[in-house]
Amino acid sequence: QKEVEQDPGPLSVPEGAIVSLNCTYSNSAFQYFMWYRQYSRKGPELLMYTYSSGNKEDGRFTAQVDKSSKYISLFIRDSQPSDSATYLCAMYLGSGNTPLVFGKGTRLSVIA
Amino acid sequence: GAGVSQSPSNKVTEKGKDVELRCDPISGHTALYWYRQSLGQGLEFLIYFQGNSAPDKSGLPSDRFSAERTGGSVSTLTIQRTQQEDSAVYLCASSLYSRGSYNSPLHFGNGTRLTVT
């Protein structure tokens, strides 16, 4: 079982839809969780950073962490064509000098 | 402010040649990372530099790959005797503090797209 699993998609939704992107992980020691957005031919850019279980909201984006289920989600409300990108989840262990572990990314297309 | 800068943005080379990829991190960031991104493979960790500590080279796929970071700032990733399977996007990132630190996420450059013919 891979450390972080993420459905690669592609996911295609109409403009205005609510989008749900998800990752599952196997190591319960992961403590810090991130979502990155990557446009074509660009580097990933940080969208959301969360530490504990629960929800964190930033504008149209909500990150949700459920440590008991080892499951994290990113919700995008009122999706726009400009949200079309690949979304990568990433996570760190809470201690120790270890690399950030990434999911493979989900490619999202929002159709106008 | 200025982000992470990588050069060249694209590089086409012949099999067997050596290539050097450059990364200029965000000023003041102590940590620097190299990742490789291949189609359908996600982000693969290569190497990590933190201050004056010995780098974590555990992700380098073979001894043809090496990297250095001079003066705690600019880094160069070198691939010797390139092979076709080295074709990928090589991404550099930096962070303010050491990896795993709270509130020290990675900031990425736009990458160097390497094609080995």
PDB file of N, CA and C in Angstrom, chain A residues 6-85:
ATOM      1  N   GLN A   6      -4.105   8.989  -4.068  1.00  0.00           N
ATOM      2  CA  GLN A   6      -4.924  10.080  -4.592  1.00  0.00           C
ATOM      3  C   GLN A   6      -5.403   9.686  -5.977  1.00  0.00           C
ATOM      4  N   ASP A   7      -6.690   9.786  -6.213  1.00  0.00           N
ATOM      5  CA  ASP A   7      -7.256   9.433  -7.508  1.00  0.00           C
ATOM      6  C   ASP A   7      -6.759  10.431  -8.549  1.00  0.00           C
ATOM      7  N   PRO A   8      -6.141   9.956  -9.626  1.00  0.00           N
ATOM      8  CA  PRO A   8      -5.562  10.894 -10.599  1.00  0.00           C
ATOM      9  C   PRO A   8      -6.568  11.611 -11.482  1.00  0.00           C
ATOM     10  N   GLY A   9      -7.848  11.126 -11.468  1.00  0.00           N
ATOM     11  CA  GLY A   9      -8.852  11.727 -12.335  1.00  0.00           C
ATOM     12  C   GLY A   9      -8.624  11.283 -13.770  1.00  0.00           C
ATOM     13  N   PRO A  10      -8.924  12.093 -14.785  1.00  0.00           N
ATOM     14  CA  PRO A  10      -9.335  13.485 -14.634  1.00  0.00           C
ATOM     15  C   PRO A  10     -10.771  13.620 -14.151  1.00  0.00           C
ATOM     16  N   LEU A  11     -11.007  14.748 -13.476  1.00  0.00           N
ATOM     17  CA  LEU A  11     -12.309  15.089 -12.970  1.00  0.00           C
ATOM     18  C   LEU A  11     -12.798  16.307 -13.744  1.00  0.00           C
ATOM     19  N   SER A  12     -13.982  16.199 -14.333  1.00  0.00           N
ATOM     20  CA  SER A  12     -14.518  17.295 -15.122  1.00  0.00           C
ATOM     21  C   SER A  12     -15.860  17.711 -14.531  1.00  0.00           C
ATOM     22  N   VAL A  13     -16.000  19.010 -14.239  1.00  0.00           N
ATOM     23  CA  VAL A  13     -17.229  19.504 -13.609  1.00  0.00           C
ATOM     24  C   VAL A  13     -17.674  20.776 -14.310  1.00  0.00           C
ATOM     25  N   PRO A  14     -18.957  21.109 -14.230  1.00  0.00           N
ATOM     26  CA  PRO A  14     -19.424  22.383 -14.812  1.00  0.00           C
ATOM     27  C   PRO A  14     -19.096  23.543 -13.880  1.00  0.00           C
ATOM     28  N   GLU A  15     -18.952  24.699 -14.461  1.00  0.00           N
ATOM     29  CA  GLU A  15     -18.701  25.912 -13.680  1.00  0.00           C
ATOM     30  C   GLU A  15     -19.784  26.089 -12.628  1.00  0.00           C
ATOM     31  N   GLY A  16     -19.356  26.460 -11.410  1.00  0.00           N
ATOM     32  CA  GLY A  16     -20.303  26.668 -10.324  1.00  0.00           C
ATOM     33  C   GLY A  16     -20.496  25.454  -9.434  1.00  0.00           C
ATOM     34  N   ALA A  17     -20.003  24.302  -9.862  1.00  0.00           N
ATOM     35  CA  ALA A  17     -20.168  23.076  -9.071  1.00  0.00           C
ATOM     36  C   ALA A  17     -19.282  23.105  -7.827  1.00  0.00           C
ATOM     37  N   ILE A  18     -19.653  22.282  -6.867  1.00  0.00           N
ATOM     38  CA  ILE A  18     -18.795  22.050  -5.701  1.00  0.00           C
ATOM     39  C   ILE A  18     -17.906  20.846  -6.026  1.00  0.00           C
ATOM     40  N   VAL A  19     -16.623  21.037  -5.829  1.00  0.00           N
ATOM     41  CA  VAL A  19     -15.650  19.988  -6.147  1.00  0.00           C
ATOM     42  C   VAL A  19     -15.114  19.397  -4.854  1.00  0.00           C
ATOM     43  N   SER A  20     -14.993  18.097  -4.829  1.00  0.00           N
ATOM     44  CA  SER A  20     -14.402  17.406  -3.672  1.00  0.00           C
ATOM     45  C   SER A  20     -13.197  16.596  -4.145  1.00  0.00           C
ATOM     46  N   LEU A  21     -12.042  16.904  -3.590  1.00  0.00           N
ATOM     47  CA  LEU A  21     -10.806  16.189  -3.913  1.00  0.00           C
ATOM     48  C   LEU A  21     -10.317  15.509  -2.644  1.00  0.00           C
ATOM     49  N   ASN A  22      -9.810  14.294  -2.779  1.00  0.00           N
ATOM     50  CA  ASN A  22      -9.525  13.506  -1.588  1.00  0.00           C
ATOM     51  C   ASN A  22      -8.189  12.775  -1.663  1.00  0.00           C
ATOM     52  N   CYS A  23      -7.633  12.525  -0.480  1.00  0.00           N
ATOM     53  CA  CYS A  23      -6.459  11.666  -0.347  1.00  0.00           C
ATOM     54  C   CYS A  23      -6.640  10.778   0.877  1.00  0.00           C
ATOM     55  N   THR A  24      -6.145   9.571   0.765  1.00  0.00           N
ATOM     56  CA  THR A  24      -6.064   8.705   1.936  1.00  0.00           C
ATOM     57  C   THR A  24      -4.602   8.411   2.202  1.00  0.00           C
ATOM     58  N   TYR A  25      -4.285   8.099   3.449  1.00  0.00           N
ATOM     59  CA  TYR A  25      -2.893   7.816   3.791  1.00  0.00           C
ATOM     60  C   TYR A  25      -2.839   6.666   4.775  1.00  0.00           C
ATOM     61  N   SER A  26      -1.693   6.045   4.843  1.00  0.00           N
ATOM     62  CA  SER A  26      -1.575   4.828   5.652  1.00  0.00           C
ATOM     63  C   SER A  26      -0.852   5.055   6.975  1.00  0.00           C
ATOM     64  N   ASN A  27      -0.019   6.084   7.059  1.00  0.00           N
ATOM     65  CA  ASN A  27       0.791   6.307   8.248  1.00  0.00           C
ATOM     66  C   ASN A  27       0.089   7.266   9.200  1.00  0.00           C
ATOM     67  N   SER A  28      -0.354   6.765  10.324  1.00  0.00           N
ATOM     68  CA  SER A  28      -1.099   7.598  11.270  1.00  0.00           C
ATOM     69  C   SER A  28      -0.224   8.667  11.926  1.00  0.00           C
ATOM     70  N   ALA A  29       1.086   8.609  11.706  1.00  0.00           N
ATOM     71  CA  ALA A  29       1.990   9.597  12.303  1.00  0.00           C
ATOM     72  C   ALA A  29       2.018  10.914  11.524  1.00  0.00           C
ATOM     73  N   PHE A  30       1.410  10.953  10.341  1.00  0.00           N
ATOM     74  CA  PHE A  30       1.377  12.223   9.606  1.00  0.00           C
ATOM     75  C   PHE A  30       0.613  13.257  10.428  1.00  0.00           C
ATOM     76  N   GLN A  31       1.189  14.472  10.492  1.00  0.00           N
ATOM     77  CA  GLN A  31       0.615  15.511  11.347  1.00  0.00           C
ATOM     78  C   GLN A  31       0.249  16.771  10.568  1.00  0.00           C
ATOM     79  N   TYR A  32       1.043  17.111   9.553  1.00  0.00           N
ATOM     80  CA  TYR A  32       0.819  18.342   8.808  1.00  0.00           C
ATOM     81  C   TYR A  32       0.360  17.982   7.408  1.00  0.00           C
ATOM     82  N   PHE A  33      -0.675  18.689   6.943  1.00  0.00           N
ATOM     83  CA  PHE A  33      -1.289  18.332   5.670  1.00  0.00           C
ATOM     84  C   PHE A  33      -1.393  19.576   4.791  1.00  0.00           C
ATOM     85  N   MET A  34      -1.064  19.417   3.542  1.00  0.00           N
ATOM     86  CA  MET A  34      -1.080  20.531   2.611  1.00  0.00           C
ATOM     87  C   MET A  34      -1.798  20.164   1.324  1.00  0.00           C
ATOM     88  N   TRP A  35      -2.326  21.169   0.668  1.00  0.00           N
ATOM     89  CA  TRP A  35      -2.843  21.029  -0.689  1.00  0.00           C
ATOM     90  C   TRP A  35      -2.105  22.022  -1.567  1.00  0.00           C
ATOM     91  N   TYR A  36      -1.603  21.508  -2.680  1.00  0.00           N
ATOM     92  CA  TYR A  36      -0.941  22.343  -3.667  1.00  0.00           C
ATOM     93  C   TYR A  36      -1.763  22.321  -4.962  1.00  0.00           C
ATOM     94  N   ARG A  37      -1.726  23.436  -5.675  1.00  0.00           N
ATOM     95  CA  ARG A  37      -2.355  23.534  -6.982  1.00  0.00           C
ATOM     96  C   ARG A  37      -1.242  23.711  -8.018  1.00  0.00           C
ATOM     97  N   GLN A  38      -1.330  22.983  -9.091  1.00  0.00           N
ATOM     98  CA  GLN A  38      -0.308  23.074 -10.135  1.00  0.00           C
ATOM     99  C   GLN A  38      -0.966  23.290 -11.486  1.00  0.00           C
ATOM    100  N   TYR A  39      -0.707  24.473 -12.057  1.00  0.00           N
ATOM    101  CA  TYR A  39      -1.162  24.740 -13.417  1.00  0.00           C
ATOM    102  C   TYR A  39      -0.168  24.121 -14.392  1.00  0.00           C
ATOM    103  N   SER A  40      -0.645  23.920 -15.614  1.00  0.00           N
ATOM    104  CA  SER A  40       0.186  23.296 -16.631  1.00  0.00           C
ATOM    105  C   SER A  40       1.484  24.080 -16.830  1.00  0.00           C
ATOM    106  N   ARG A  41       2.583  23.378 -16.812  1.00  0.00           N
ATOM    107  CA  ARG A  41       3.918  23.940 -17.043  1.00  0.00           C
ATOM    108  C   ARG A  41       4.337  24.949 -15.961  1.00  0.00           C
ATOM    109  N   LYS A  42       3.743  24.832 -14.797  1.00  0.00           N
ATOM    110  CA  LYS A  42       4.134  25.664 -13.651  1.00  0.00           C
ATOM    111  C   LYS A  42       4.479  24.760 -12.479  1.00  0.00           C
ATOM    112  N   GLY A  43       5.154  25.341 -11.475  1.00  0.00           N
ATOM    113  CA  GLY A  43       5.432  24.588 -10.267  1.00  0.00           C
ATOM    114  C   GLY A  43       4.216  24.563  -9.351  1.00  0.00           C
ATOM    115  N   PRO A  44       4.152  23.609  -8.440  1.00  0.00           N
ATOM    116  CA  PRO A  44       3.033  23.586  -7.484  1.00  0.00           C
ATOM    117  C   PRO A  44       3.054  24.834  -6.604  1.00  0.00           C
ATOM    118  N   GLU A  45       1.869  25.353  -6.298  1.00  0.00           N
ATOM    119  CA  GLU A  45       1.763  26.484  -5.389  1.00  0.00           C
ATOM    120  C   GLU A  45       0.883  26.074  -4.209  1.00  0.00           C
ATOM    121  N   LEU A  46       1.284  26.505  -3.031  1.00  0.00           N
ATOM    122  CA  LEU A  46       0.576  26.119  -1.816  1.00  0.00           C
ATOM    123  C   LEU A  46      -0.798  26.771  -1.761  1.00  0.00           C
ATOM    124  N   LEU A  47      -1.807  25.952  -1.528  1.00  0.00           N
ATOM    125  CA  LEU A  47      -3.188  26.438  -1.386  1.00  0.00           C
ATOM    126  C   LEU A  47      -3.616  26.475   0.078  1.00  0.00           C
ATOM    127  N   MET A  48      -3.429  25.347   0.751  1.00  0.00           N
ATOM    128  CA  MET A  48      -3.916  25.220   2.124  1.00  0.00           C
ATOM    129  C   MET A  48      -2.911  24.438   2.947  1.00  0.00           C
ATOM    130  N   TYR A  49      -2.828  24.789   4.231  1.00  0.00           N
ATOM    131  CA  TYR A  49      -1.907  24.115   5.154  1.00  0.00           C
ATOM    132  C   TYR A  49      -2.663  23.886   6.450  1.00  0.00           C
ATOM    133  N   THR A  50      -2.786  22.659   6.876  1.00  0.00           N
ATOM    134  CA  THR A  50      -3.516  22.360   8.103  1.00  0.00           C
ATOM    135  C   THR A  50      -2.695  21.454   8.998  1.00  0.00           C
ATOM    136  N   TYR A  51      -2.967  21.549  10.278  1.00  0.00           N
ATOM    137  CA  TYR A  51      -2.233  20.743  11.254  1.00  0.00           C
ATOM    138  C   TYR A  51      -3.119  19.710  11.926  1.00  0.00           C
ATOM    139  N   SER A  52      -4.244  20.134  12.415  1.00  0.00           N
ATOM    140  CA  SER A  52      -5.051  19.224  13.218  1.00  0.00           C
ATOM    141  C   SER A  52      -6.255  18.720  12.432  1.00  0.00           C
ATOM    142  N   SER A  53      -6.952  17.810  13.015  1.00  0.00           N
ATOM    143  CA  SER A  53      -8.213  17.360  12.435  1.00  0.00           C
ATOM    144  C   SER A  53      -9.211  18.507  12.436  1.00  0.00           C
ATOM    145  N   GLY A  54     -10.142  18.465  11.514  1.00  0.00           N
ATOM    146  CA  GLY A  54     -11.153  19.507  11.434  1.00  0.00           C
ATOM    147  C   GLY A  54     -11.099  20.229  10.108  1.00  0.00           C
ATOM    148  N   ASN A  55     -11.758  21.359  10.052  1.00  0.00           N
ATOM    149  CA  ASN A  55     -11.858  22.128   8.812  1.00  0.00           C
ATOM    150  C   ASN A  55     -11.072  23.427   8.882  1.00  0.00           C
ATOM    151  N   LYS A  56     -10.565  23.838   7.724  1.00  0.00           N
ATOM    152  CA  LYS A  56      -9.937  25.156   7.596  1.00  0.00           C
ATOM    153  C   LYS A  56     -10.462  25.770   6.312  1.00  0.00           C
ATOM    154  N   GLU A  57     -10.949  26.983   6.409  1.00  0.00           N
ATOM    155  CA  GLU A  57     -11.562  27.622   5.255  1.00  0.00           C
ATOM    156  C   GLU A  57     -10.756  28.826   4.807  1.00  0.00           C
ATOM    157  N   ASP A  58     -10.656  28.992   3.474  1.00  0.00           N
ATOM    158  CA  ASP A  58      -9.985  30.161   2.908  1.00  0.00           C
ATOM    159  C   ASP A  58     -10.701  30.501   1.616  1.00  0.00           C
ATOM    160  N   GLY A  59     -11.587  31.488   1.698  1.00  0.00           N
ATOM    161  CA  GLY A  59     -12.353  31.865   0.519  1.00  0.00           C
ATOM    162  C   GLY A  59     -13.238  30.723   0.044  1.00  0.00           C
ATOM    163  N   ARG A  60     -13.078  30.344  -1.207  1.00  0.00           N
ATOM    164  CA  ARG A  60     -13.896  29.267  -1.771  1.00  0.00           C
ATOM    165  C   ARG A  60     -13.347  27.877  -1.442  1.00  0.00           C
ATOM    166  N   PHE A  61     -12.224  27.820  -0.765  1.00  0.00           N
ATOM    167  CA  PHE A  61     -11.545  26.548  -0.488  1.00  0.00           C
ATOM    168  C   PHE A  61     -11.710  26.150   0.982  1.00  0.00           C
ATOM    169  N   THR A  62     -11.996  24.877   1.202  1.00  0.00           N
ATOM    170  CA  THR A  62     -12.057  24.323   2.544  1.00  0.00           C
ATOM    171  C   THR A  62     -11.247  23.040   2.575  1.00  0.00           C
ATOM    172  N   ALA A  63     -10.314  22.969   3.516  1.00  0.00           N
ATOM    173  CA  ALA A  63      -9.531  21.744   3.719  1.00  0.00           C
ATOM    174  C   ALA A  63     -10.069  21.045   4.946  1.00  0.00           C
ATOM    175  N   GLN A  64     -10.205  19.747   4.822  1.00  0.00           N
ATOM    176  CA  GLN A  64     -10.759  18.942   5.906  1.00  0.00           C
ATOM    177  C   GLN A  64      -9.813  17.784   6.187  1.00  0.00           C
ATOM    178  N   VAL A  65      -9.550  17.559   7.465  1.00  0.00           N
ATOM    179  CA  VAL A  65      -8.677  16.462   7.876  1.00  0.00           C
ATOM    180  C   VAL A  65      -9.427  15.573   8.852  1.00  0.00           C
ATOM    181  N   ASP A  66      -9.438  14.290   8.590  1.00  0.00           N
ATOM    182  CA  ASP A  66     -10.020  13.307   9.501  1.00  0.00           C
ATOM    183  C   ASP A  66      -8.926  12.300   9.818  1.00  0.00           C
ATOM    184  N   LYS A  67      -8.224  12.538  10.926  1.00  0.00           N
ATOM    185  CA  LYS A  67      -7.100  11.676  11.267  1.00  0.00           C
ATOM    186  C   LYS A  67      -7.555  10.281  11.671  1.00  0.00           C
ATOM    187  N   SER A  68      -8.741  10.157  12.226  1.00  0.00           N
ATOM    188  CA  SER A  68      -9.211   8.834  12.641  1.00  0.00           C
ATOM    189  C   SER A  68      -9.422   7.927  11.433  1.00  0.00           C
ATOM    190  N   SER A  69      -9.819   8.521  10.315  1.00  0.00           N
ATOM    191  CA  SER A  69     -10.029   7.760   9.085  1.00  0.00           C
ATOM    192  C   SER A  69      -8.838   7.831   8.147  1.00  0.00           C
ATOM    193  N   LYS A  70      -7.847   8.642   8.500  1.00  0.00           N
ATOM    194  CA  LYS A  70      -6.665   8.866   7.652  1.00  0.00           C
ATOM    195  C   LYS A  70      -7.101   9.313   6.264  1.00  0.00           C
ATOM    196  N   TYR A  71      -7.839  10.421   6.257  1.00  0.00           N
ATOM    197  CA  TYR A  71      -8.508  10.875   5.039  1.00  0.00           C
ATOM    198  C   TYR A  71      -8.510  12.392   5.069  1.00  0.00           C
ATOM    199  N   ILE A  72      -8.069  13.006   3.959  1.00  0.00           N
ATOM    200  CA  ILE A  72      -8.127  14.456   3.881  1.00  0.00           C
ATOM    201  C   ILE A  72      -8.860  14.849   2.609  1.00  0.00           C
ATOM    202  N   SER A  73      -9.498  16.011   2.655  1.00  0.00           N
ATOM    203  CA  SER A  73     -10.290  16.487   1.526  1.00  0.00           C
ATOM    204  C   SER A  73     -10.040  17.962   1.284  1.00  0.00           C
ATOM    205  N   LEU A  74     -10.222  18.346   0.037  1.00  0.00           N
ATOM    206  CA  LEU A  74     -10.231  19.752  -0.351  1.00  0.00           C
ATOM    207  C   LEU A  74     -11.535  19.992  -1.097  1.00  0.00           C
ATOM    208  N   PHE A  75     -12.313  20.957  -0.600  1.00  0.00           N
ATOM    209  CA  PHE A  75     -13.566  21.316  -1.261  1.00  0.00           C
ATOM    210  C   PHE A  75     -13.397  22.676  -1.927  1.00  0.00           C
ATOM    211  N   ILE A  76     -13.890  22.770  -3.139  1.00  0.00           N
ATOM    212  CA  ILE A  76     -13.886  24.035  -3.873  1.00  0.00           C
ATOM    213  C   ILE A  76     -15.339  24.388  -4.164  1.00  0.00           C
ATOM    214  N   ARG A  77     -15.766  25.522  -3.619  1.00  0.00           N
ATOM    215  CA  ARG A  77     -17.146  25.973  -3.859  1.00  0.00           C
ATOM    216  C   ARG A  77     -17.159  26.889  -5.070  1.00  0.00           C
ATOM    217  N   ASP A  78     -18.321  26.933  -5.744  1.00  0.00           N
ATOM    218  CA  ASP A  78     -18.507  27.841  -6.881  1.00  0.00           C
ATOM    219  C   ASP A  78     -17.285  27.757  -7.816  1.00  0.00           C
ATOM    220  N   SER A  79     -17.002  26.552  -8.280  1.00  0.00           N
ATOM    221  CA  SER A  79     -15.785  26.337  -9.070  1.00  0.00           C
ATOM    222  C   SER A  79     -15.794  27.187 -10.342  1.00  0.00           C
ATOM    223  N   GLN A  80     -14.603  27.628 -10.717  1.00  0.00           N
ATOM    224  CA  GLN A  80     -14.400  28.503 -11.867  1.00  0.00           C
ATOM    225  C   GLN A  80     -13.461  27.822 -12.874  1.00  0.00           C
ATOM    226  N   PRO A  81     -13.554  28.198 -14.142  1.00  0.00           N
ATOM    227  CA  PRO A  81     -12.605  27.639 -15.118  1.00  0.00           C
ATOM    228  C   PRO A  81     -11.144  27.855 -14.710  1.00  0.00           C
ATOM    229  N   SER A  82     -10.875  28.940 -13.981  1.00  0.00           N
ATOM    230  CA  SER A  82      -9.500  29.211 -13.536  1.00  0.00           C
ATOM    231  C   SER A  82      -9.030  28.224 -12.461  1.00  0.00           C
ATOM    232  N   ASP A  83      -9.963  27.425 -11.929  1.00  0.00           N
ATOM    233  CA  ASP A  83      -9.572  26.386 -10.967  1.00  0.00           C
ATOM    234  C   ASP A  83      -9.058  25.134 -11.669  1.00  0.00           C
ATOM    235  N   SER A  84      -9.147  25.093 -12.981  1.00  0.00           N
ATOM    236  CA  SER A  84      -8.673  23.928 -13.741  1.00  0.00           C
ATOM    237  C   SER A  84      -7.165  23.795 -13.566  1.00  0.00           C
ATOM    238  N   ALA A  85      -6.758  22.705 -12.974  1.00  0.00           N
ATOM    239  CA  ALA A  85      -5.355  22.489 -12.616  1.00  0.00           C
ATOM    240  C   ALA A  85      -5.234  21.076 -12.044  1.00  0.00           C
TER     241      ALA A  85
END
